[in-house]
PDB file of C-alpha atoms and ligand atoms in Angstrom:
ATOM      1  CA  UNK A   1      50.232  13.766 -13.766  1.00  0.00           C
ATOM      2  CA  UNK A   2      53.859  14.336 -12.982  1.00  0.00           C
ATOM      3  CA  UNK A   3      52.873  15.738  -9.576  1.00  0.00           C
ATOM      4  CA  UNK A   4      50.569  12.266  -8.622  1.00  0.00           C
ATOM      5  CA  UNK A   5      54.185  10.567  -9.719  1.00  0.00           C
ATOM      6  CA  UNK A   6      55.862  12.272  -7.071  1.00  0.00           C
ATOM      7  CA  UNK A   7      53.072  12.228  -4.639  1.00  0.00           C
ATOM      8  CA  UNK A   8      53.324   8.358  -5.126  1.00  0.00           C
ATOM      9  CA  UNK A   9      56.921   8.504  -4.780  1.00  0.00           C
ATOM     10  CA  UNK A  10      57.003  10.114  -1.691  1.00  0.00           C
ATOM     11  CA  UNK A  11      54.380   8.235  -0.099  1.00  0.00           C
ATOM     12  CA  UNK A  12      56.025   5.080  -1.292  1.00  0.00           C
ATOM     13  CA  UNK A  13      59.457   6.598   0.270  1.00  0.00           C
ATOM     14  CA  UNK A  14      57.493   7.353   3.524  1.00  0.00           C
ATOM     15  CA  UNK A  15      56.136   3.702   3.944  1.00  0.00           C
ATOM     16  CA  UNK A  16      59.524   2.151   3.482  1.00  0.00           C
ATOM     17  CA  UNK A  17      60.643   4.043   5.980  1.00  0.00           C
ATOM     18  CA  UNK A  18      57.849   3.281   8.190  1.00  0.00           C
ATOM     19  CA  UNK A  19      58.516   0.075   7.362  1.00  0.00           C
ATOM     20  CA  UNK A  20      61.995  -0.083   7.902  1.00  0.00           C
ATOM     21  CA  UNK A  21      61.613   1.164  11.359  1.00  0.00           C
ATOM     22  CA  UNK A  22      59.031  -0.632  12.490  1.00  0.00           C
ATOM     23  CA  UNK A  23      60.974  -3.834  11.403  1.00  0.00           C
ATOM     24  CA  UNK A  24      64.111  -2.659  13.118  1.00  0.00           C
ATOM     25  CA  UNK A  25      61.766  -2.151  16.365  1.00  0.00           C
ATOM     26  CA  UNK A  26      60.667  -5.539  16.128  1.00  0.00           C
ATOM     27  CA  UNK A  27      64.205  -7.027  15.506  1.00  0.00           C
ATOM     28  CA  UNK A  28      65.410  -4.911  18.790  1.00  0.00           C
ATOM     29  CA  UNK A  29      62.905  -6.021  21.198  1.00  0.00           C
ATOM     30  CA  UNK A  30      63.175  -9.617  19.973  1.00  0.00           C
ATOM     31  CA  UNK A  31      67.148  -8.933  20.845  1.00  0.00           C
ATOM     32  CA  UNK A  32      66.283  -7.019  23.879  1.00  0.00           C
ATOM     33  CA  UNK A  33      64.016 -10.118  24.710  1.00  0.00           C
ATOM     34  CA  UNK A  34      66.292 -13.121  23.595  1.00  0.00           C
ATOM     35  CA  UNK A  35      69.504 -10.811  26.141  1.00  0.00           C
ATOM     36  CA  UNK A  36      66.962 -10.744  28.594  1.00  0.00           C
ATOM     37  CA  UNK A  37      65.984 -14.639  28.583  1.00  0.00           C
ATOM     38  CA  UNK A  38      70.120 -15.371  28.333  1.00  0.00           C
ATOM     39  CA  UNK A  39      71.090 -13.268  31.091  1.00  0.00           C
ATOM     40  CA  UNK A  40      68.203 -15.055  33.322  1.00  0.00           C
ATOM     41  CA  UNK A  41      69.137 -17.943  32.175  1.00  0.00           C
ATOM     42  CA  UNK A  42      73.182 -17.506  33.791  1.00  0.00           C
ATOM     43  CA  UNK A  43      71.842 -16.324  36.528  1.00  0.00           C
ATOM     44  CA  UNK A  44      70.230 -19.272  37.445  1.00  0.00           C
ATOM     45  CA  UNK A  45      72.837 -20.993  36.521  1.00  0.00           C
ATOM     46  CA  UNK A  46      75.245 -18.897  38.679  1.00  0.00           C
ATOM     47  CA  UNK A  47      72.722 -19.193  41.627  1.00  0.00           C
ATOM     48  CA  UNK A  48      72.673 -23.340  40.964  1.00  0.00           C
ATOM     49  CA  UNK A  49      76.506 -23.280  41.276  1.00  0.00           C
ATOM     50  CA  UNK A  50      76.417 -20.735  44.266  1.00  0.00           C
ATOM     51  CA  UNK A  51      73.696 -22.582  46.485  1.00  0.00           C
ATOM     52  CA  UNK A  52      75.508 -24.483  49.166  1.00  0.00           C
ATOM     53  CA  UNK A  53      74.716 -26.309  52.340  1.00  0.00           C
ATOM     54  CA  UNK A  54      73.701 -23.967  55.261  1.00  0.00           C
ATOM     55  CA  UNK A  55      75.246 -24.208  58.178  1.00  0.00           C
ATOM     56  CA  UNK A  56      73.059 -26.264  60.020  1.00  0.00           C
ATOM     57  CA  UNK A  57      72.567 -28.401  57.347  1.00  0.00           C
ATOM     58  CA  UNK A  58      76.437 -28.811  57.138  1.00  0.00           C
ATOM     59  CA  UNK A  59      76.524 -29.409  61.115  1.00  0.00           C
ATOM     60  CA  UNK A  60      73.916 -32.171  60.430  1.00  0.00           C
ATOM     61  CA  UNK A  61      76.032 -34.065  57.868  1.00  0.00           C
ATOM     62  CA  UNK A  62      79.462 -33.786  59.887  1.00  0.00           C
ATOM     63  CA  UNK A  63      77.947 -34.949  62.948  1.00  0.00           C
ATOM     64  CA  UNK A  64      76.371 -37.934  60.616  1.00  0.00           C
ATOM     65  CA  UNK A  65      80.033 -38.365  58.999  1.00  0.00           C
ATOM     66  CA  UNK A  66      81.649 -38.689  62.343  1.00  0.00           C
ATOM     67  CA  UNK A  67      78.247 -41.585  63.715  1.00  0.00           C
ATOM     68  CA  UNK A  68      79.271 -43.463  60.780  1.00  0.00           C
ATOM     69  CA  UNK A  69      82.952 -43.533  61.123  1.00  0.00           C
ATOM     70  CA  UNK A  70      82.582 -44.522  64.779  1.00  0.00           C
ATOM     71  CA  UNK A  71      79.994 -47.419  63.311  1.00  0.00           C
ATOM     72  CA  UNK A  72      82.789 -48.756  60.673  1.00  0.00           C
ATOM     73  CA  UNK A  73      85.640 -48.509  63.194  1.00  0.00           C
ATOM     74  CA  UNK A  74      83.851 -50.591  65.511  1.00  0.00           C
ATOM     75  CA  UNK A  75      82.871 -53.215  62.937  1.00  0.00           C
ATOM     76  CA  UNK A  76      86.860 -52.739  61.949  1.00  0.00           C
ATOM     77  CA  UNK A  77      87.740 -53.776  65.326  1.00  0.00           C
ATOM     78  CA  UNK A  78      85.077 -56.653  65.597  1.00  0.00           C
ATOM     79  CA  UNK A  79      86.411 -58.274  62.297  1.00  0.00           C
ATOM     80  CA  UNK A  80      89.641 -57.695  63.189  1.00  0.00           C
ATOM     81  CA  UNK A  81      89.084 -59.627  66.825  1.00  0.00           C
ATOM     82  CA  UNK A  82      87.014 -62.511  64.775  1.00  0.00           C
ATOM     83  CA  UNK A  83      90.346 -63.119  62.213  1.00  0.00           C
ATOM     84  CA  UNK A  84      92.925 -63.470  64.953  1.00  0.00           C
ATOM     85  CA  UNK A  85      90.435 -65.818  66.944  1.00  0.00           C
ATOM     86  CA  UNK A  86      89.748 -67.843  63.843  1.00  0.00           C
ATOM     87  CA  UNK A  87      93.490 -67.899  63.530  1.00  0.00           C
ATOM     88  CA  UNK A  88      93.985 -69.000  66.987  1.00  0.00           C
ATOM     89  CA  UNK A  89      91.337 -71.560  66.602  1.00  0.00           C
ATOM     90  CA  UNK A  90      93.139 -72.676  63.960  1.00  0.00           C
ATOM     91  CA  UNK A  91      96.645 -73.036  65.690  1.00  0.00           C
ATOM     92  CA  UNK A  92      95.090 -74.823  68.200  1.00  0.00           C
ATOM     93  CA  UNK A  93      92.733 -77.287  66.652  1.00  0.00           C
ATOM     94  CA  UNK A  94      96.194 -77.765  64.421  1.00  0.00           C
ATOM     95  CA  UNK A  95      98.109 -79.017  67.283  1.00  0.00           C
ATOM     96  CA  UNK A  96      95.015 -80.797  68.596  1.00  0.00           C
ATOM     97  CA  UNK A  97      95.020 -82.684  65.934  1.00  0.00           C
ATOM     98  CA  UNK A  98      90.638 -83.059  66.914  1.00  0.00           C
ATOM     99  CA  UNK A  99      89.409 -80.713  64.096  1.00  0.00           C
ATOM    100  CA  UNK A 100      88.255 -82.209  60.882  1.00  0.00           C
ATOM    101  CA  UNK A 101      89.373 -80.845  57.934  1.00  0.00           C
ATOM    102  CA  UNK A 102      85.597 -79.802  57.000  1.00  0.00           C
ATOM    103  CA  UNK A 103      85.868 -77.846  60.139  1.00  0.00           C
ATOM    104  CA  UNK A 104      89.110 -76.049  59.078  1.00  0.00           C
ATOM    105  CA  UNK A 105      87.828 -75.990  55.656  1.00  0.00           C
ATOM    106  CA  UNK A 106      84.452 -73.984  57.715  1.00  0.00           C
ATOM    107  CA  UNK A 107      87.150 -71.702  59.690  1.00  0.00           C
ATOM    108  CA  UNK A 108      88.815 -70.779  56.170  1.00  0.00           C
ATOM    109  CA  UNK A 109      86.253 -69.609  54.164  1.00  0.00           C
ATOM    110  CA  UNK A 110      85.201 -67.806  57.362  1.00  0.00           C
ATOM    111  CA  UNK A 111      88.078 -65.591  57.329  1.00  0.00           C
ATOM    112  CA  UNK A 112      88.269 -65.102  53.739  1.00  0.00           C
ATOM    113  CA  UNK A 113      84.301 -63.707  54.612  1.00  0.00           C
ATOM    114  CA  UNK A 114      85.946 -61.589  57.170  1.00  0.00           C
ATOM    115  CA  UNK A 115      89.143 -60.207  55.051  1.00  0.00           C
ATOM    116  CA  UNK A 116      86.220 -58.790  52.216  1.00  0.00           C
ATOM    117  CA  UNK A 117      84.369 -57.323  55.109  1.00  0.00           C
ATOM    118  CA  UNK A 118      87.487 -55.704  56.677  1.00  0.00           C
ATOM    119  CA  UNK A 119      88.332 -54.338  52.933  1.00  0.00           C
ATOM    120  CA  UNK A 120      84.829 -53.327  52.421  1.00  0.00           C
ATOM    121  CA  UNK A 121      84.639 -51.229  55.557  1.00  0.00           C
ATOM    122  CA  UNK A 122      88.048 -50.287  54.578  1.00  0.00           C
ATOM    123  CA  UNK A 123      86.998 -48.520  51.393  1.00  0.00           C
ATOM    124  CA  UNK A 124      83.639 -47.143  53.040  1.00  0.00           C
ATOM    125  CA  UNK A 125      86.040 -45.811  55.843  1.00  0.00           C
ATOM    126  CA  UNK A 126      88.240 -43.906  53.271  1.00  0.00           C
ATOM    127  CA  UNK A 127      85.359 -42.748  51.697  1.00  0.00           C
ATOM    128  CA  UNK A 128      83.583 -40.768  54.674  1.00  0.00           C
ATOM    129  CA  UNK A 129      87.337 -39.200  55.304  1.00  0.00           C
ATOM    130  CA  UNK A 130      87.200 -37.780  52.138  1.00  0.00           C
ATOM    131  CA  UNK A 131      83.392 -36.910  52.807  1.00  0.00           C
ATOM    132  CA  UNK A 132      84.840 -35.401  56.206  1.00  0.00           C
ATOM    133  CA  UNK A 133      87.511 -33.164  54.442  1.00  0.00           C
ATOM    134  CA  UNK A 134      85.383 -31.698  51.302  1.00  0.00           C
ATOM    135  CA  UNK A 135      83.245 -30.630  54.470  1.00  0.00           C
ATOM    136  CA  UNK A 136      86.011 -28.661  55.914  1.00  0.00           C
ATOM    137  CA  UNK A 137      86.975 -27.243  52.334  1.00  0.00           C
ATOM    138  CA  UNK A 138      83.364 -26.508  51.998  1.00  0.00           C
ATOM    139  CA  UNK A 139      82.704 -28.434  49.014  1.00  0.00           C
ATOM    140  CA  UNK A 140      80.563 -30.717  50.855  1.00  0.00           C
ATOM    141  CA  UNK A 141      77.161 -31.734  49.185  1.00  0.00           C
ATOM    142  CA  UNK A 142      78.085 -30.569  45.839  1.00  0.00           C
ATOM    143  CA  UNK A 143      78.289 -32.792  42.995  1.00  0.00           C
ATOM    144  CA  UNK A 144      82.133 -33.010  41.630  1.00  0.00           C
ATOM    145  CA  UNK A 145      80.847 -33.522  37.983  1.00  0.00           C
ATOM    146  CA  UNK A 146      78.244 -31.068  37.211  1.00  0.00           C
ATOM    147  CA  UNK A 147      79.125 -28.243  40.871  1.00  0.00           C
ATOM    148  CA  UNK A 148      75.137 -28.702  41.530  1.00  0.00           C
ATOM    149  CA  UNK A 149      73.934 -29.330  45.144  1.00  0.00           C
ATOM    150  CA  UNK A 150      73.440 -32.789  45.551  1.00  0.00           C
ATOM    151  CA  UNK A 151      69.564 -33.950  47.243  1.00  0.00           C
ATOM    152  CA  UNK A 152      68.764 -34.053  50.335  1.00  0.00           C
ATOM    153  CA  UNK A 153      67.403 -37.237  50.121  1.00  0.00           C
ATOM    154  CA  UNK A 154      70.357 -38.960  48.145  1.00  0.00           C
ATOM    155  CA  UNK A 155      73.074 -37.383  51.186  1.00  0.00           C
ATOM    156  CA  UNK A 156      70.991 -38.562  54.265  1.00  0.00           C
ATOM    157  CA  UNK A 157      71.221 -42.365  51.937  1.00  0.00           C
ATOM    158  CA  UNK A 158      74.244 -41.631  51.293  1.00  0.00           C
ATOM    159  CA  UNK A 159      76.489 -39.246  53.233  1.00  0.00           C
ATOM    160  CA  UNK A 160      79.419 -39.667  51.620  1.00  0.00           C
ATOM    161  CA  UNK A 161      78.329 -38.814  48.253  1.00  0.00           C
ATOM    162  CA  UNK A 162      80.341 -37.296  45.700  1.00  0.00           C
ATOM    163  CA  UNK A 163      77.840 -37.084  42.490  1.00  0.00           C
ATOM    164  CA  UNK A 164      74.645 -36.314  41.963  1.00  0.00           C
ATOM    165  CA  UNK A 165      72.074 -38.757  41.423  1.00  0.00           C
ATOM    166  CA  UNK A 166      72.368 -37.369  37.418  1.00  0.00           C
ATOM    167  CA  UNK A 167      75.781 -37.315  36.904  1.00  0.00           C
ATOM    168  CA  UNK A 168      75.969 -40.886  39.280  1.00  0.00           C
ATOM    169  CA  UNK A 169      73.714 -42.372  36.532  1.00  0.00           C
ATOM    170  CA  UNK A 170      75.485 -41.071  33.625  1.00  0.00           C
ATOM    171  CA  UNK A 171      78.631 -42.524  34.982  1.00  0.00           C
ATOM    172  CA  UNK A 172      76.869 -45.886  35.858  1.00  0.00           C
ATOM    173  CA  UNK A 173      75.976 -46.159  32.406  1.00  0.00           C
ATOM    174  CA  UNK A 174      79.484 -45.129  30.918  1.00  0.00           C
ATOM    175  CA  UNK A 175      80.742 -48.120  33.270  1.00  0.00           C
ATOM    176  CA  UNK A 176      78.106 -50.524  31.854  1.00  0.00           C
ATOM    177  CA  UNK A 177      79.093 -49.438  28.041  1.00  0.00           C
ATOM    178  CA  UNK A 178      76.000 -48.253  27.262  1.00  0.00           C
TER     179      UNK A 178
HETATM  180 ZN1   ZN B   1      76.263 -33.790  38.987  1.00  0.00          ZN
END
């Protein structure tokens, strides 16, 4: 009798111990596992931040940069010629005394037209500077929010691009209040 007590006891002992280790497996592989999955995880991460533009790519967008601030100083110059004509027009159809004042009234709001363009283009212009020296930093193509590499397809729309089309949306939203 007293030696099937400590048979049972022992076997009992035995089992916990079993148990106890095979539970303590478990719980280390799941760790093991859930380390594993983290430190993939970063890595990606770390490789998302890393990626940047390759060279070509980068030649590509400066030589893009540089088309388009060619295009905006030439359309600078144009609506810079059209105000001082209008304003010559003006001087002389002023001393003329033949314009009517519909016509002036015509000439006025087409200068106004032209001073939003020329501050339009302005802005653009500043923009594609900026564009021009993140290249030479080498910062170019990646988002200033979020660090990720901003599409293809959103920098060939839009080269000078500073967000990604994520981080763009969330701030477009912000700036609409909801
Ligand atoms: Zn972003």
């Amino acid at each position: 009798m007293a030696q099937k007590k400590i048979v049972k006891k022992a076997v009992k002992k035995a089992v916990k111990k079993i148990e106890k280790k095979t539970v303590k497996k478990v719980e280390k592989k799941a760790e093991k596992k859930i380390e594993k999955k983290v430190e993939k995880q970063v890595e990606k991460k770390v490789e998302a931040k890393k990626r940047k533009l390759s060279k070509t790519e980068l030649g590509h967008y400066r030589a893009r940069l540089l088309a388009e601030r060619d295009r905006i100083l030439r359309e600078l110059g144009r609506i810079t010629e059209a105000i001082n004509e209008s304003a010559e027009e003006q001087e002389a159809a002023k001393q003329s005394y033949s314009n009517h004042l519909a016509d002036l009234g015509t000439d006025y709001m087409e200068k106004e037209k032209n001073y939003y363009y020329a501050d339009q283009e302005g802005q653009y212009l500043k923009a594609i500077e900026v564009a021009m020296e993140r290249l030479d930093r080498g910062e170019y193509g990646l988002c200033i929010e979020c660090g990720d590499l901003i599409s293809e397809k959103r920098l060939e729309a839009v080269p000078a691009a500073e967000l990604c089309i994520k981080c763009k949306d969330k701030k477009e939203k912000l700036e609409r209040g909801h």
